[in-house]
Amino acid sequence: ILEIKTTVICPATQKHVKKYLSQEMFLVEETGEDYLSTTLPYIESQSFSVQWVYNILEKKAEADRIVFEDPDPDTGFVLLPDFKWDQKQLDDLYLTAFVHQRNIKSLRDLTSDHLPLLRNISKKGKESIQKQYCMPACKVRVYLHYQPSYYHLHVHFTSLNYGLERAHLLTDVIMNLEADPQYYQNRTITYTLRADDNLLLRFREAGRC
């Protein structure tokens, strides 16, 4: 039997349409100073709504899909299947953990103060996936994206079949912060941006691309 997997987005916004159009890509080398002078002001100037994340955390949406929750306000998180996964094929396993803390936008905000949170997500997330789906930790990749798709800290748990574009392995993030508490405030992070991305325009205006 030949199966075809499709993704239907309805209603689709202009942002959704742009996401799936072929675009020229550009490599950006974002320093810690670039983040403060260019990226952070851009994020704060945009109306990036994460209310849908808050709805999940408050059980106002998708409560029946939650696989695991640690309610601790500092180290807790909610884990649930990503919509990219039909929850049938383990080869396509994909879950996302949303942290309860609401003041962490992305990898750039992380310091050694967040190590208990990150370790908790890694340990309990893997344990929950093992219990729920019989998927051992050695078959699960755990990582954060930078730049992320939305600015509320979340961690991806996927099968090893998924690629690693923009990905930073959670184990590496933890070790980096153990070695340097301010690692992600200071290091240069390289990532790609699409030609139509407004953040790329900011970098061009700053003479950085």
Coordinates of C-alpha atoms in Angstrom, one line a residue:
I1 CA 0.0 0.0 0.0
L2 CA 1.4 3.3 -1.1
E3 CA 0.9 6.0 1.6
I4 CA 1.3 9.7 1.0
K5 CA 1.8 12.0 4.0
T6 CA 0.6 15.6 3.7
T7 CA 0.3 18.6 6.0
V8 CA -2.8 20.8 5.7
I9 CA -2.7 24.3 7.3
C10 CA -6.1 26.0 7.5
P11 CA -6.4 28.9 7.7
A12 CA -3.0 29.6 6.2
T13 CA -1.5 33.0 6.8
Q14 CA 1.0 34.8 4.6
K15 CA 3.7 33.7 7.0
H16 CA 2.7 30.1 6.4
V17 CA 2.8 30.6 2.6
K18 CA 6.3 32.2 2.8
K19 CA 7.6 29.3 4.9
Y20 CA 6.9 26.8 2.2
L21 CA 8.1 28.9 -0.8
S22 CA 11.5 28.3 -2.1
Q23 CA 13.8 31.2 -1.0
E24 CA 17.5 32.1 -1.4
M25 CA 19.3 31.6 1.9
F26 CA 21.9 33.7 3.6
L27 CA 24.3 32.8 6.4
V28 CA 24.4 35.1 9.5
E29 CA 27.1 35.1 12.1
E30 CA 25.4 36.6 15.1
T31 CA 27.7 37.8 17.9
G32 CA 26.5 38.5 21.4
E33 CA 26.7 42.2 20.6
D34 CA 24.7 41.6 17.4
Y35 CA 22.0 39.9 19.5
L36 CA 21.7 42.9 21.8
S37 CA 21.9 45.6 19.1
T38 CA 20.0 44.0 16.2
T39 CA 18.2 40.7 17.0
L40 CA 16.7 41.5 20.4
P41 CA 15.3 44.9 19.3
Y42 CA 13.8 43.2 16.2
I43 CA 12.1 40.5 18.4
E44 CA 10.8 43.2 20.8
S45 CA 9.5 45.3 17.9
Q46 CA 7.4 42.5 16.4
S47 CA 4.1 41.1 17.5
F48 CA 5.2 37.6 17.9
S49 CA 2.3 36.1 19.9
V50 CA 2.9 33.1 22.0
Q51 CA -0.5 33.1 23.6
W52 CA -1.1 29.7 22.1
V53 CA 1.8 28.4 24.2
Y54 CA 0.3 30.0 27.3
N55 CA -3.0 28.3 26.5
I56 CA -1.2 24.9 26.5
L57 CA 0.6 25.7 29.7
E58 CA -2.7 26.8 31.3
K59 CA -4.6 23.7 30.0
K60 CA -6.9 25.9 27.9
A61 CA -5.9 24.1 24.8
E62 CA -4.6 20.6 23.9
A63 CA -4.9 19.3 27.5
D64 CA -5.9 15.9 26.2
R65 CA -2.6 15.6 24.2
I66 CA -0.2 16.2 27.1
V67 CA 2.1 13.2 27.6
F68 CA 3.8 14.5 30.7
E69 CA 3.9 17.6 32.9
D70 CA 6.1 18.8 35.7
P71 CA 4.2 21.7 37.2
D72 CA 7.2 23.3 39.0
P73 CA 7.2 27.0 38.1
D74 CA 11.1 27.1 37.8
T75 CA 12.1 23.7 36.5
G76 CA 8.8 22.4 35.1
F77 CA 7.5 21.9 31.6
V78 CA 4.7 20.4 29.5
L79 CA 5.6 17.7 27.0
L80 CA 3.2 16.8 24.1
P81 CA 3.4 15.4 20.5
D82 CA 4.2 17.9 17.8
F83 CA 1.6 18.3 15.1
K84 CA 4.3 17.1 12.6
W85 CA 3.9 13.6 14.0
D86 CA 0.8 11.4 13.6
Q87 CA 1.7 9.4 16.7
K88 CA 1.6 6.2 14.7
Q89 CA 5.1 5.8 13.2
L90 CA 7.8 5.8 15.8
D91 CA 10.4 6.5 13.0
D92 CA 8.7 10.0 12.8
L93 CA 8.6 10.6 16.6
Y94 CA 8.4 14.3 17.4
L95 CA 7.4 15.8 20.8
T96 CA 8.0 19.3 22.1
A97 CA 8.6 20.5 25.7
F98 CA 7.3 23.9 26.7
V99 CA 8.9 25.4 29.8
H100 CA 6.6 27.0 32.5
Q101 CA 8.9 30.0 32.9
R102 CA 7.7 32.8 30.6
N103 CA 10.8 35.0 30.6
I104 CA 13.1 32.8 28.5
K105 CA 12.8 33.6 24.8
S106 CA 15.5 31.4 23.4
L107 CA 18.9 29.9 23.7
R108 CA 20.4 33.4 24.0
D109 CA 18.7 33.9 27.4
L110 CA 20.1 30.7 29.0
T111 CA 22.7 30.9 31.7
S112 CA 24.0 28.5 34.3
D113 CA 21.0 29.5 36.5
H114 CA 18.9 27.5 34.1
L115 CA 20.9 24.2 34.4
P116 CA 18.3 22.6 36.8
L117 CA 15.6 23.3 34.3
L118 CA 17.5 21.9 31.3
R119 CA 18.6 18.8 33.2
N120 CA 15.1 18.2 34.3
I121 CA 13.7 18.5 30.8
S122 CA 16.4 16.1 29.5
K123 CA 15.8 13.5 32.2
K124 CA 12.1 13.5 32.6
G125 CA 11.4 14.0 28.9
K126 CA 13.4 11.0 27.9
E127 CA 11.8 8.9 30.8
S128 CA 8.3 9.9 29.7
I129 CA 9.0 9.0 26.0
Q130 CA 10.5 5.6 27.1
K131 CA 7.4 4.9 29.2
Q132 CA 4.8 6.2 26.7
Y133 CA 6.3 5.0 23.5
C134 CA 8.9 2.4 24.5
M135 CA 11.5 4.5 22.7
P136 CA 14.9 4.3 24.5
A137 CA 16.9 7.5 25.2
C138 CA 19.6 6.3 22.8
K139 CA 17.1 6.6 19.9
V140 CA 15.9 10.1 20.8
R141 CA 17.6 13.4 19.8
V142 CA 16.9 16.3 22.1
Y143 CA 17.7 19.8 21.0
L144 CA 16.9 23.5 20.7
H145 CA 16.6 25.6 17.6
Y146 CA 18.3 29.0 17.1
Q147 CA 16.7 31.0 15.6
P148 CA 13.5 29.4 17.0
S149 CA 10.2 29.5 15.2
Y150 CA 8.7 31.3 18.2
Y151 CA 10.1 33.1 21.2
H152 CA 9.1 31.0 24.2
L153 CA 11.8 28.4 25.2
H154 CA 10.9 25.0 24.0
V155 CA 12.9 21.8 23.5
H156 CA 12.4 19.2 20.7
F157 CA 12.5 15.5 21.2
T158 CA 12.7 13.6 17.9
S159 CA 13.7 10.3 16.3
L160 CA 17.1 10.2 14.8
N161 CA 15.6 10.6 11.3
Y162 CA 15.1 14.3 11.5
G163 CA 17.8 16.7 10.3
L164 CA 19.7 19.2 12.5
E165 CA 19.3 22.5 10.7
R166 CA 19.6 25.3 13.3
A167 CA 19.8 22.6 16.1
H168 CA 21.8 22.8 19.3
L169 CA 21.9 19.5 21.2
L170 CA 20.6 19.8 24.7
T171 CA 23.5 17.8 26.1
D172 CA 25.9 20.3 24.4
V173 CA 24.0 23.3 25.8
I174 CA 24.2 21.9 29.3
M175 CA 27.9 21.2 29.1
N176 CA 28.6 24.6 27.6
L177 CA 26.8 26.3 30.5
E178 CA 28.6 24.2 33.0
A179 CA 31.9 25.4 31.6
D180 CA 30.9 29.0 31.1
P181 CA 27.8 30.4 32.9
Q182 CA 27.4 33.2 30.2
Y183 CA 28.3 31.0 27.2
Y184 CA 25.3 31.9 25.1
Q185 CA 25.4 35.6 25.9
N186 CA 28.9 35.8 24.5
R187 CA 29.4 33.3 21.7
T188 CA 28.8 33.8 18.0
I189 CA 26.0 31.7 16.7
T190 CA 25.8 31.0 13.0
Y191 CA 22.5 30.3 11.3
T192 CA 20.7 30.8 8.0
L193 CA 17.9 33.3 7.2
R194 CA 15.6 33.4 4.2
A195 CA 15.9 36.3 1.7
D196 CA 12.4 37.6 2.8
D197 CA 13.1 37.4 6.5
N198 CA 12.9 40.9 8.1
L199 CA 15.6 40.0 10.5
L200 CA 18.0 39.6 7.6
L201 CA 17.1 43.2 6.6
R202 CA 18.1 44.4 10.0
F203 CA 21.5 42.7 9.7
R204 CA 21.9 44.3 6.3
E205 CA 21.1 47.7 7.6
A206 CA 23.6 47.1 10.4
G207 CA 26.3 46.2 7.8
R208 CA 26.6 42.7 9.2
C209 CA 25.5 40.8 6.1

